[in-house]
Amino acid sequence: MAESRDTPDRLRHVRERVLSGFAEDDAGILVEVVSEVLAGESFTVSDLRRVGQPIVHLSDGFQVMTGYRREESLGRDLGFLMRDDTDQSEARAAREATRDGRAATIVVRNYRKDGSLFWNEQRHHPVKDGRGRVGHLVVVQRDITELVHARSANEAARQLASSLGGEGAFFSYGALLDGRGSVEVTWVHEAVRAVLGHDAQAVLGGALTELVVEEDREAFAARLEALRTGGGSRRDRYRVRTVDGRVRWVEDFAAVSWSSPEAGLVAVHGVMRDVSAEQRAGLPVGQVEAGTGLPTLSVFDDRIQQTMKRVRRTGGAAAVLVLELDNFEFVHATMDHRLGERLVREAARRLQRALRRSDTLAWLRPGAFGVVLPDLADPGAVLPAIEKLLAWITRPFEDGNVRIELSASVGVAMLPNEARAAADVRVKAEGALARAREAGGGRFAFADLDVEAAVQERSTVERELREAFSGEQFVLHYQPRIRLADGRSAGVEALVRWVHPERGLLPPAAFLPQLVRAQLSDALFEWVLKKAVEQATAWREAGTPRRVAVNIGAEALERPDLEHLVRRTLDAAQLHPGLLELELHEHTRASALEQGIDALAAVRRMGVHVALDDFGVADTNLSLLRVMPLDTLKIDRSFVSRIGEGADPCDVDMLRAMVALGHSLRLIVVAEGIETPLQRTRLEGFAVHEGQGHLFSQAVPPEYAIVDGAASSWHRRNGATPVH
Ligand code: C2E
Ligand code: MG
Ligand code: MG
């Protein structure tokens, strides 16, 4: 570790500089620091000032990944892993970025020493010298073949059972989609022969598009684009030509399994099924509307039925909505047909964004959608959901130089109600919709007028909370995290406060539950993230960089755009991901964890740290702990408070065991709520890495948390006991 060397301050300084994209012009130190920052990863360092841009250093991980021994790679250009079939434009793009001093991520086909192909995700970090010229290139590499191939196979098999009905031969495949609209099949099951007549070998690579019949190519391209930009999954039908020239209908189900926005690539896994027989027999054209990829009426009714059953069995509230674009018929009649279709697709995309993953959005008829909200905390929670849907629809639609403003009306039927059949519930919602439209559109109406009256009564706190957002009444305070071994700063945690106009400074416990109920916690997360990241940038620019931890609630974890949001926020503030940490609470419900785990893993791959907060309060099962993408374990305050003066030996043992668990999972172990020197000494004895608590500092406004030790001056002025 840097601390054991003779110039720890210098090293720490250089490390921070490397993390934010700069290093000094000293290749020896650069290698040393990079090795520390990227311990265990596969990476190379190339000297760009020398002819041929030779690799001057490489990690053990790189040797393992490529099979080349160190001396076989040193002195060569990194391109030696490529072959003629590697997409050279990717490599060119990375070279251009390097020349401009920008980082870039690319995914390329590389070959190991034994000749086998692997997909290499490379992150190119140009490193500037003291005069601002790019002198070295650090390339962090990751073998993602597993993700691209094997995962495709497994995932496809798993989804097969649930996603496919009907008969007809099928096969599973994996593919990469890029920004130029090309599709590269990376893996395909040999059953492909039964559907397309071709050998697996003939379908691998870029040949799939050519098999699609001419008339369906445009729709096929739109499908790829929607998958690439919208994520999620799609099921479409189109026609392909088999090896003997016959035309067959296939139904193609694909889901995004991995994506790299920086490289502009997504990987999908899919299942393709021959549905020619169904098409011939004139059976309903599947359960999916072709233009939007949304489920149709039968799926909607089915979902309503399931929700009715569940609500009746376990209680709780749910809602069925019918949403119709108000002026759609007029727009559709007066506009270019294609534009109308694009408008509907865009509306569907927006509605999907406004909903949670567990909600259902269905296609009812042109311009009308069905929505099932299966899981509402209380009936009142339907209002924010409707407002969110309407807000998305009323944003102007831009298409070329056409700008269209739409509104929508919504009919709502709450569950449970007296209806026994799904269709009856739907009819109720349609009736309410008619009332909303008669009243002039752009509004919603409930099927049951009593429910309407009750639901409309929003709590004062919820209204105030909305005002708090618009009136910028939230502030962030920061609590330092201290490295126990040497008392130095190890970052800060951002903690939200509400400066209430009448009640003064309120702690999160006084408003978070209401905020969740009002479906505003998503908005809070966005706000906190933005503020904290901007603050971290300000600290870095002031020469006192520190990692900022942001708490993330279940609702934010469930956002489908979590990865994108984090990336966008970091990019906007130009902050290195290594200076951000997300803290997720151990009591986060399992469903949210499951949904968020991929996004968290992706965020972590960017370099953002992920911590499990309040560890010990829930019974997290150990296997979950092992698969969760974590860097840090924060032991809950309640355990720390029990190991002070006169502690029960059982409590001390318990804490020791928790720390040992963290160590064995190779996590940074942090203890929360340290209030006394005795607690600190004990924790240090258990080799807890970092601590947080009133012993060091409370959460303070940012200007008091800048320099080590400065926080205590705030305490002195404000009457708290400084102990550091
Ligand atoms: P947490 O993330 O576990 O944060 C630590 C809490 O413990 C903070 O309370 C902090 O002030 C308090 N604390 C720290 N050291 C000590 C100590 O030595 N003794 C005692 N008695 N308390 C200490 P705070 O700020 O009231 O926050 C409470 C919880 O609210 C947080 O627990 C977190 O779960 C949540 N929270 C705070 N800010 C946010 C936010 O921006 N978003 C979300 N989703 N949740 C937040
Ligand atoms: Mg926390
Ligand atoms: Mg905590």
Coordinates of N, CA and C in Angstrom, one line a residue, residues 24-225:
E24 N 1.7 12.9 -13.1 CA 2.9 13.7 -13.4 C 3.7 12.9 -14.4
D25 N 4.7 13.6 -14.9 CA 5.5 13.1 -16.0 C 6.6 12.1 -15.4
D26 N 6.1 11.1 -14.8 CA 7.1 10.2 -14.2 C 6.5 8.8 -14.4
A27 N 7.0 8.1 -15.4 CA 6.4 6.8 -15.8 C 6.5 5.8 -14.6
G28 N 7.6 5.9 -13.8 CA 7.7 5.0 -12.7 C 6.6 5.1 -11.7
I29 N 6.4 6.4 -11.3 CA 5.3 6.6 -10.3 C 3.9 6.3 -10.9
L30 N 3.8 6.7 -12.2 CA 2.5 6.4 -12.9 C 2.2 4.9 -12.7
V31 N 3.1 4.1 -13.1 CA 2.9 2.6 -13.1 C 2.5 2.2 -11.6
E32 N 3.3 2.7 -10.7 CA 3.1 2.3 -9.3 C 1.7 2.7 -8.8
V33 N 1.3 3.9 -9.2 CA 0.0 4.4 -8.7 C -1.1 3.7 -9.4
V34 N -1.0 3.5 -10.7 CA -2.0 2.8 -11.5 C -2.2 1.4 -11.0
S35 N -1.1 0.8 -10.7 CA -1.1 -0.6 -10.1 C -1.9 -0.6 -8.8
E36 N -1.7 0.4 -8.1 CA -2.5 0.5 -6.8 C -4.0 0.7 -7.0
V37 N -4.2 1.7 -7.9 CA -5.6 2.0 -8.1 C -6.4 0.9 -8.8
L38 N -5.7 0.2 -9.7 CA -6.3 -0.9 -10.5 C -6.0 -2.3 -10.0
A39 N -5.6 -2.4 -8.7 CA -5.1 -3.7 -8.2 C -6.0 -4.8 -8.7
G40 N -5.5 -5.9 -9.2 CA -6.3 -7.1 -9.6 C -6.9 -7.0 -11.0
E41 N -6.9 -5.8 -11.6 CA -7.5 -5.7 -12.9 C -6.5 -6.0 -14.0
S42 N -7.1 -6.2 -15.2 CA -6.2 -6.3 -16.4 C -6.0 -5.0 -17.0
F43 N -4.7 -4.6 -17.1 CA -4.5 -3.3 -17.8 C -3.1 -3.2 -18.4
T44 N -3.0 -2.3 -19.3 CA -1.6 -2.0 -19.9 C -1.3 -0.5 -19.8
V45 N -0.1 -0.2 -19.8 CA 0.4 1.2 -19.9 C 1.2 1.3 -21.1
S46 N 0.9 2.2 -22.1 CA 1.7 2.3 -23.3 C 2.4 3.7 -23.3
D47 N 3.5 3.8 -23.8 CA 4.3 5.0 -23.9 C 4.0 5.6 -25.3
L48 N 3.2 6.7 -25.3 CA 2.8 7.2 -26.6 C 3.9 8.1 -27.3
R49 N 4.9 8.4 -26.5 CA 6.0 9.3 -27.0 C 7.0 8.5 -27.8
R50 N 7.0 7.2 -27.7 CA 8.0 6.4 -28.4 C 7.4 5.8 -29.7
V51 N 8.2 5.6 -30.6 CA 7.8 5.0 -31.9 C 7.1 3.7 -31.7
G52 N 6.0 3.5 -32.3 CA 5.2 2.3 -32.2 C 4.3 2.2 -30.9
Q53 N 4.4 3.3 -30.1 CA 3.6 3.3 -28.9 C 3.6 2.0 -28.1
P54 N 4.8 1.6 -27.7 CA 4.9 0.3 -27.1 C 4.3 0.2 -25.7
I55 N 3.8 -1.0 -25.4 CA 3.4 -1.3 -24.0 C 4.6 -1.3 -23.1
V56 N 4.6 -0.5 -22.1 CA 5.8 -0.5 -21.2 C 5.5 -1.1 -19.9
H57 N 4.2 -1.4 -19.6 CA 3.9 -2.1 -18.4 C 2.6 -2.8 -18.6
L58 N 2.4 -4.0 -17.9 CA 1.2 -4.7 -18.0 C 0.9 -5.4 -16.7
S59 N -0.3 -5.7 -16.4 CA -0.6 -6.3 -15.1 C -0.7 -7.8 -15.3
D60 N -0.6 -8.5 -14.1 CA -0.8 -10.0 -14.2 C -2.1 -10.4 -14.8
G61 N -3.1 -9.6 -14.5 CA -4.4 -9.9 -15.1 C -4.4 -9.9 -16.6
F62 N -3.6 -9.0 -17.2 CA -3.5 -9.0 -18.6 C -2.9 -10.3 -19.2
Q63 N -1.9 -10.8 -18.5 CA -1.3 -12.0 -18.9 C -2.3 -13.2 -18.9
V64 N -3.1 -13.2 -17.8 CA -4.1 -14.3 -17.6 C -5.1 -14.2 -18.7
M65 N -5.5 -12.9 -19.0 CA -6.6 -12.7 -20.0 C -6.2 -13.1 -21.4
T66 N -5.0 -12.8 -21.7 CA -4.6 -13.0 -23.1 C -3.7 -14.2 -23.4
G67 N -3.2 -14.8 -22.3 CA -2.3 -16.0 -22.4 C -0.9 -15.6 -22.9
Y68 N -0.6 -14.3 -23.2 CA 0.7 -14.0 -23.5 C 1.5 -13.7 -22.3
R69 N 2.8 -14.2 -22.3 CA 3.7 -13.8 -21.1 C 4.1 -12.4 -21.2
R70 N 4.5 -11.8 -20.1 CA 4.8 -10.4 -20.0 C 5.8 -10.0 -21.1
E71 N 6.9 -10.8 -21.2 CA 7.9 -10.4 -22.2 C 7.4 -10.5 -23.6
E72 N 6.4 -11.3 -23.9 CA 5.8 -11.4 -25.2 C 5.0 -10.2 -25.6
S73 N 4.5 -9.5 -24.6 CA 3.7 -8.3 -24.9 C 4.4 -7.0 -24.8
L74 N 5.4 -6.9 -23.9 CA 6.1 -5.7 -23.7 C 6.7 -5.2 -25.0
G75 N 6.7 -3.9 -25.3 CA 7.3 -3.4 -26.5 C 6.4 -3.4 -27.7
R76 N 5.2 -4.1 -27.6 CA 4.4 -4.2 -28.8 C 3.2 -3.2 -28.7
D77 N 2.6 -2.9 -29.8 CA 1.5 -2.0 -29.8 C 0.3 -2.8 -29.4
L78 N -0.6 -2.2 -28.6 CA -1.8 -3.0 -28.1 C -2.6 -3.7 -29.2
G79 N -2.5 -3.1 -30.4 CA -3.3 -3.7 -31.5 C -2.9 -5.1 -31.9
F80 N -1.8 -5.6 -31.2 CA -1.4 -7.0 -31.6 C -2.4 -8.0 -31.3
L81 N -3.4 -7.7 -30.4 CA -4.4 -8.6 -30.1 C -5.5 -8.7 -31.1
M82 N -5.5 -7.8 -32.1 CA -6.5 -7.7 -33.1 C -6.2 -8.6 -34.3
R83 N -7.2 -8.9 -35.1 CA -7.0 -9.5 -36.4 C -7.7 -8.7 -37.5
D84 N -7.7 -9.2 -38.7 CA -8.3 -8.5 -39.8 C -9.8 -8.3 -39.6
D85 N -10.5 -9.2 -38.8 CA -11.9 -9.1 -38.7 C -12.3 -8.2 -37.6
T86 N -11.3 -7.6 -36.9 CA -11.6 -6.6 -35.8 C -12.1 -5.3 -36.4
D87 N -13.1 -4.8 -35.8 CA -13.6 -3.5 -36.4 C -12.6 -2.4 -36.1
Q88 N -11.9 -2.0 -37.2 CA -10.8 -1.0 -37.0 C -11.3 0.4 -36.7
S89 N -12.6 0.6 -37.0 CA -13.1 2.0 -36.8 C -13.2 2.3 -35.3
E90 N -13.5 1.2 -34.5 CA -13.5 1.3 -33.1 C -12.2 1.8 -32.5
A91 N -11.2 1.1 -33.0 CA -9.8 1.4 -32.5 C -9.4 2.8 -33.0
R92 N -9.9 3.2 -34.1 CA -9.6 4.5 -34.6 C -10.2 5.6 -33.7
A93 N -11.5 5.3 -33.4 CA -12.2 6.3 -32.5 C -11.5 6.5 -31.2
A94 N -11.0 5.3 -30.7 CA -10.2 5.4 -29.4 C -9.0 6.2 -29.6
R95 N -8.3 6.0 -30.7 CA -7.0 6.7 -30.9 C -7.3 8.3 -31.0
E96 N -8.4 8.6 -31.7 CA -8.7 10.0 -31.8 C -9.0 10.6 -30.5
A97 N -9.8 9.9 -29.6 CA -10.1 10.4 -28.3 C -8.8 10.6 -27.5
T98 N -7.9 9.6 -27.6 CA -6.6 9.7 -26.9 C -5.9 11.0 -27.3
R99 N -5.8 11.2 -28.6 CA -5.1 12.4 -29.1 C -5.7 13.7 -28.5
D100 N -7.0 13.7 -28.4 CA -7.7 14.9 -27.8 C -7.7 14.9 -26.2
G101 N -7.1 13.8 -25.7 CA -7.0 13.8 -24.2 C -8.3 13.3 -23.5
R102 N -9.2 12.7 -24.3 CA -10.4 12.2 -23.8 C -10.4 10.7 -23.5
A103 N -11.1 10.3 -22.4 CA -11.2 8.8 -22.2 C -12.2 8.3 -23.2
A104 N -12.1 7.0 -23.5 CA -13.0 6.4 -24.4 C -13.1 4.9 -24.1
T105 N -14.3 4.4 -24.2 CA -14.5 2.9 -24.0 C -14.9 2.3 -25.4
I106 N -14.2 1.2 -25.7 CA -14.6 0.5 -26.9 C -14.7 -1.0 -26.6
V107 N -15.4 -1.7 -27.5 CA -15.4 -3.2 -27.3 C -14.9 -3.7 -28.7
V108 N -13.9 -4.5 -28.6 CA -13.3 -5.1 -29.8 C -13.1 -6.6 -29.8
R109 N -13.1 -7.2 -31.0 CA -12.8 -8.6 -31.1 C -11.3 -8.7 -30.9
N110 N -10.8 -9.5 -29.9 CA -9.4 -9.7 -29.7 C -9.1 -11.2 -29.7
Y111 N -7.9 -11.6 -29.9 CA -7.5 -13.0 -29.9 C -6.5 -13.3 -28.9
R112 N -6.7 -14.4 -28.2 CA -5.7 -14.8 -27.2 C -4.5 -15.5 -27.9
K113 N -3.5 -15.8 -27.1 CA -2.3 -16.4 -27.7 C -2.7 -17.7 -28.4
D114 N -3.6 -18.5 -27.8 CA -4.0 -19.8 -28.3 C -4.9 -19.6 -29.5
G115 N -5.1 -18.4 -30.0 CA -6.0 -18.2 -31.2 C -7.4 -18.0 -30.9
S116 N -7.9 -18.2 -29.7 CA -9.3 -18.1 -29.4 C -9.8 -16.7 -29.4
L117 N -11.0 -16.5 -29.8 CA -11.6 -15.1 -29.8 C -12.1 -14.7 -28.5
F118 N -11.9 -13.5 -28.1 CA -12.6 -13.0 -26.9 C -13.0 -11.5 -27.2
W119 N -14.1 -11.1 -26.5 CA -14.6 -9.7 -26.6 C -13.9 -8.9 -25.5
N120 N -13.2 -7.9 -25.9 CA -12.5 -7.1 -24.9 C -13.1 -5.7 -24.8
E121 N -13.6 -5.4 -23.6 CA -14.0 -4.1 -23.3 C -12.8 -3.3 -22.8
Q122 N -12.4 -2.3 -23.6 CA -11.2 -1.5 -23.2 C -11.6 -0.1 -22.9
R123 N -11.1 0.4 -21.7 CA -11.3 1.8 -21.4 C -10.0 2.5 -21.5
H124 N -9.9 3.4 -22.4 CA -8.7 4.1 -22.7 C -8.6 5.4 -21.9
H125 N -7.6 5.5 -21.0 CA -7.4 6.7 -20.2 C -6.1 7.4 -20.6
P126 N -6.2 8.4 -21.4 CA -5.0 9.1 -21.7 C -4.4 9.9 -20.5
V127 N -3.1 9.8 -20.3 CA -2.5 10.5 -19.1 C -1.6 11.6 -19.6
K128 N -1.9 12.8 -19.1 CA -1.1 13.9 -19.6 C 0.1 14.2 -18.7
D129 N 1.1 14.7 -19.3 CA 2.3 15.0 -18.5 C 2.2 16.5 -17.9
G130 N 3.2 16.9 -17.2 CA 3.2 18.2 -16.5 C 2.8 19.4 -17.4
R131 N 3.1 19.2 -18.8 CA 2.9 20.3 -19.7 C 1.5 20.1 -20.4
G132 N 0.8 19.2 -20.0 CA -0.6 19.0 -20.6 C -0.6 18.2 -21.8
R133 N 0.6 17.5 -22.2 CA 0.6 16.7 -23.4 C 0.3 15.3 -23.0
V134 N -0.4 14.6 -23.9 CA -0.7 13.2 -23.6 C 0.6 12.4 -23.8
G135 N 1.1 11.8 -22.7 CA 2.3 11.0 -22.8 C 2.2 9.5 -22.7
H136 N 1.2 9.1 -21.8 CA 1.0 7.7 -21.6 C -0.5 7.3 -21.8
L137 N -0.7 6.1 -22.1 CA -2.1 5.6 -22.3 C -2.3 4.4 -21.3
V138 N -3.3 4.6 -20.4 CA -3.6 3.4 -19.6 C -4.8 2.8 -20.1
V139 N -4.8 1.5 -20.4 CA -6.0 0.8 -21.0 C -6.4 -0.3 -20.0
V140 N -7.6 -0.1 -19.5 CA -8.1 -1.1 -18.5 C -9.0 -2.0 -19.4
Q141 N -8.8 -3.3 -19.3 CA -9.4 -4.2 -20.2 C -10.2 -5.2 -19.4
R142 N -11.3 -5.6 -20.0 CA -12.1 -6.6 -19.4 C -12.6 -7.6 -20.4
D143 N -12.5 -8.9 -20.1 CA -13.0 -9.9 -21.0 C -14.5 -10.1 -20.8
I144 N -15.3 -9.6 -21.8 CA -16.7 -9.7 -21.6 C -17.4 -10.8 -22.4
T145 N -16.5 -11.7 -22.9 CA -17.0 -12.8 -23.7 C -18.2 -13.6 -23.0
E146 N -17.9 -13.8 -21.7 CA -19.0 -14.5 -20.9 C -20.3 -13.8 -21.0
L147 N -20.2 -12.5 -20.8 CA -21.4 -11.7 -20.9 C -22.1 -11.7 -22.2
V148 N -21.2 -11.6 -23.2 CA -21.8 -11.6 -24.6 C -22.3 -12.9 -25.0
H149 N -21.6 -14.0 -24.7 CA -22.0 -15.3 -25.2 C -22.8 -16.1 -24.2
A150 N -22.1 -16.5 -23.2 CA -22.7 -17.5 -22.2 C -23.9 -17.0 -21.6
R151 N -23.8 -15.7 -21.2 CA -25.0 -15.1 -20.6 C -26.2 -15.1 -21.5
S152 N -25.9 -14.9 -22.8 CA -27.0 -14.9 -23.8 C -27.7 -16.2 -23.7
A153 N -26.8 -17.3 -23.7 CA -27.4 -18.6 -23.7 C -28.2 -18.9 -22.5
N154 N -27.7 -18.6 -21.3 CA -28.4 -18.9 -20.1 C -29.7 -18.1 -19.9
E155 N -29.5 -16.8 -20.2 CA -30.6 -15.9 -20.0 C -31.7 -16.3 -21.0
A156 N -31.3 -16.6 -22.2 CA -32.3 -16.9 -23.2 C -33.1 -18.2 -22.8
A157 N -32.3 -19.2 -22.3 CA -33.0 -20.4 -21.8 C -34.0 -20.1 -20.7
R158 N -33.5 -19.2 -19.8 CA -34.4 -19.0 -18.6 C -35.7 -18.3 -19.1
Q159 N -35.5 -17.3 -20.0 CA -36.7 -16.5 -20.4 C -37.6 -17.3 -21.3
L160 N -37.0 -18.3 -21.9 CA -37.7 -19.1 -22.9 C -39.1 -19.6 -22.4
A161 N -39.0 -20.2 -21.3 CA -40.2 -20.9 -20.7 C -41.3 -19.8 -20.5
S162 N -40.9 -18.7 -20.0 CA -41.9 -17.7 -19.6 C -42.4 -16.9 -20.8
S163 N -41.5 -16.7 -21.8 CA -41.8 -15.8 -22.8 C -42.5 -16.4 -24.1
L164 N -42.3 -17.7 -24.2 CA -42.8 -18.3 -25.5 C -44.0 -19.2 -25.3
G165 N -45.0 -18.9 -26.0 CA -46.1 -19.8 -26.0 C -46.1 -20.4 -27.4
G166 N -47.0 -21.2 -27.7 CA -47.2 -21.7 -29.1 C -46.2 -22.8 -29.5
E167 N -46.4 -23.3 -30.7 CA -45.5 -24.3 -31.2 C -44.5 -23.7 -32.2
G168 N -43.9 -24.6 -32.9 CA -42.9 -24.1 -33.9 C -41.5 -24.1 -33.4
A169 N -40.6 -24.5 -34.3 CA -39.2 -24.7 -33.9 C -38.6 -23.3 -33.5
F170 N -37.7 -23.3 -32.5 CA -37.1 -22.1 -32.1 C -35.6 -22.3 -31.8
F171 N -34.9 -21.2 -31.8 CA -33.5 -21.3 -31.3 C -33.1 -20.0 -30.6
S172 N -32.1 -20.1 -29.7 CA -31.7 -18.9 -29.0 C -30.4 -18.4 -29.6
Y173 N -30.1 -17.1 -29.3 CA -28.9 -16.5 -29.9 C -28.5 -15.3 -29.0
G174 N -27.3 -14.8 -29.3 CA -26.8 -13.6 -28.7 C -26.3 -12.7 -29.8
A175 N -26.4 -11.4 -29.6 CA -26.0 -10.5 -30.7 C -25.6 -9.2 -30.1
L176 N -24.7 -8.5 -30.9 CA -24.3 -7.1 -30.5 C -24.9 -6.2 -31.5
L177 N -25.5 -5.0 -31.0 CA -26.0 -4.0 -31.9 C -25.2 -2.8 -31.8
D178 N -24.9 -2.1 -32.9 CA -24.1 -0.9 -32.8 C -24.9 0.3 -33.3
G179 N -24.3 1.5 -33.2 CA -25.0 2.7 -33.6 C -25.3 2.8 -35.1
R180 N -24.6 2.0 -35.9 CA -24.8 2.1 -37.3 C -25.9 1.2 -37.8
G181 N -26.6 0.6 -36.9 CA -27.8 -0.2 -37.3 C -27.4 -1.6 -37.7
S182 N -26.1 -2.0 -37.4 CA -25.8 -3.3 -37.8 C -25.9 -4.3 -36.6
V183 N -26.2 -5.5 -36.9 CA -26.4 -6.5 -35.9 C -25.4 -7.6 -36.1
E184 N -24.7 -8.0 -35.1 CA -23.6 -9.0 -35.3 C -24.0 -10.1 -34.3
V185 N -24.4 -11.3 -34.9 CA -24.7 -12.4 -34.1 C -23.4 -13.0 -33.5
T186 N -23.4 -13.1 -32.2 CA -22.1 -13.6 -31.6 C -22.2 -15.0 -31.1
W187 N -23.4 -15.5 -31.0 CA -23.6 -16.8 -30.5 C -25.0 -17.3 -31.0
V188 N -25.0 -18.6 -31.4 CA -26.3 -19.0 -31.9 C -26.4 -20.5 -31.6
H189 N -27.6 -21.0 -31.1 CA -27.8 -22.4 -30.9 C -27.9 -23.1 -32.2
E190 N -27.5 -24.4 -32.2 CA -27.5 -25.1 -33.5 C -28.9 -25.4 -34.0
A191 N -29.9 -25.2 -33.1 CA -31.3 -25.4 -33.5 C -31.7 -24.4 -34.6
V192 N -30.9 -23.4 -34.9 CA -31.1 -22.4 -35.9 C -31.4 -23.1 -37.2
R193 N -30.8 -24.2 -37.4 CA -31.0 -25.0 -38.7 C -32.5 -25.3 -38.9
A194 N -33.2 -25.7 -37.8 CA -34.6 -26.1 -38.0 C -35.5 -24.9 -38.4
V195 N -35.0 -23.7 -38.1 CA -35.8 -22.5 -38.4 C -35.4 -21.9 -39.7
L196 N -34.1 -21.6 -39.8 CA -33.7 -20.9 -41.0 C -33.0 -21.8 -42.1
G197 N -32.8 -23.0 -41.7 CA -32.1 -23.9 -42.6 C -30.6 -23.7 -42.7
H198 N -30.1 -22.6 -42.2 CA -28.7 -22.4 -42.2 C -27.9 -23.0 -41.1
D199 N -26.7 -23.3 -41.3 CA -25.8 -23.7 -40.2 C -25.5 -22.5 -39.3
A200 N -25.2 -22.9 -38.0 CA -24.9 -21.8 -37.1 C -23.8 -20.9 -37.6
Q201 N -22.8 -21.5 -38.2 CA -21.6 -20.8 -38.8 C -22.1 -19.7 -39.8
A202 N -23.1 -20.0 -40.6 CA -23.5 -19.1 -41.6 C -24.3 -17.9 -41.0
V203 N -24.8 -18.1 -39.8 CA -25.6 -17.0 -39.3 C -24.8 -16.1 -38.4
L204 N -23.6 -16.6 -37.9 CA -22.8 -15.8 -37.0 C -22.3 -14.6 -37.8
G205 N -22.0 -13.5 -37.1 CA -21.5 -12.3 -37.8 C -22.7 -11.5 -38.3
G206 N -22.5 -10.8 -39.4 CA -23.5 -9.8 -39.8 C -24.6 -10.3 -40.8
A207 N -24.7 -11.6 -41.0 CA -25.6 -12.1 -42.1 C -27.1 -12.0 -41.9
L208 N -27.5 -11.8 -40.6 CA -28.9 -11.9 -40.3 C -29.7 -11.0 -41.1
T209 N -29.3 -9.7 -41.2 CA -30.1 -8.7 -41.8 C -30.5 -9.1 -43.2
E210 N -29.5 -9.7 -43.9 CA -29.8 -10.1 -45.3 C -30.8 -11.2 -45.4
L211 N -31.0 -12.0 -44.3 CA -32.0 -13.0 -44.4 C -33.5 -12.4 -44.3
V212 N -33.6 -11.2 -43.7 CA -34.9 -10.6 -43.5 C -35.4 -10.2 -44.9
V213 N -36.7 -10.4 -45.2 CA -37.2 -10.1 -46.6 C -37.2 -8.6 -46.7
E214 N -37.0 -8.2 -47.9 CA -36.9 -6.7 -48.3 C -37.9 -5.9 -47.6
E215 N -39.2 -6.3 -47.7 CA -40.3 -5.4 -47.2 C -40.3 -5.2 -45.7
D216 N -39.6 -6.1 -45.0 CA -39.6 -6.0 -43.5 C -38.4 -5.4 -43.0
R217 N -37.5 -5.0 -43.9 CA -36.2 -4.6 -43.4 C -36.3 -3.3 -42.6
E218 N -37.2 -2.4 -43.0 CA -37.3 -1.1 -42.3 C -37.8 -1.4 -40.9
A219 N -38.8 -2.2 -40.8 CA -39.3 -2.5 -39.4 C -38.2 -3.2 -38.6
F220 N -37.4 -4.1 -39.3 CA -36.4 -4.8 -38.6 C -35.3 -3.8 -38.0
A221 N -35.0 -2.8 -38.9 CA -34.0 -1.8 -38.4 C -34.6 -1.0 -37.3
A222 N -35.9 -0.7 -37.3 CA -36.5 0.1 -36.2 C -36.5 -0.7 -35.0
R223 N -36.7 -2.0 -35.1 CA -36.6 -2.9 -33.9 C -35.3 -2.8 -33.3
L224 N -34.2 -2.9 -34.1 CA -32.9 -2.9 -33.5 C -32.6 -1.6 -32.8
E225 N -33.0 -0.5 -33.5 CA -32.8 0.8 -32.9 C -33.5 1.0 -31.6

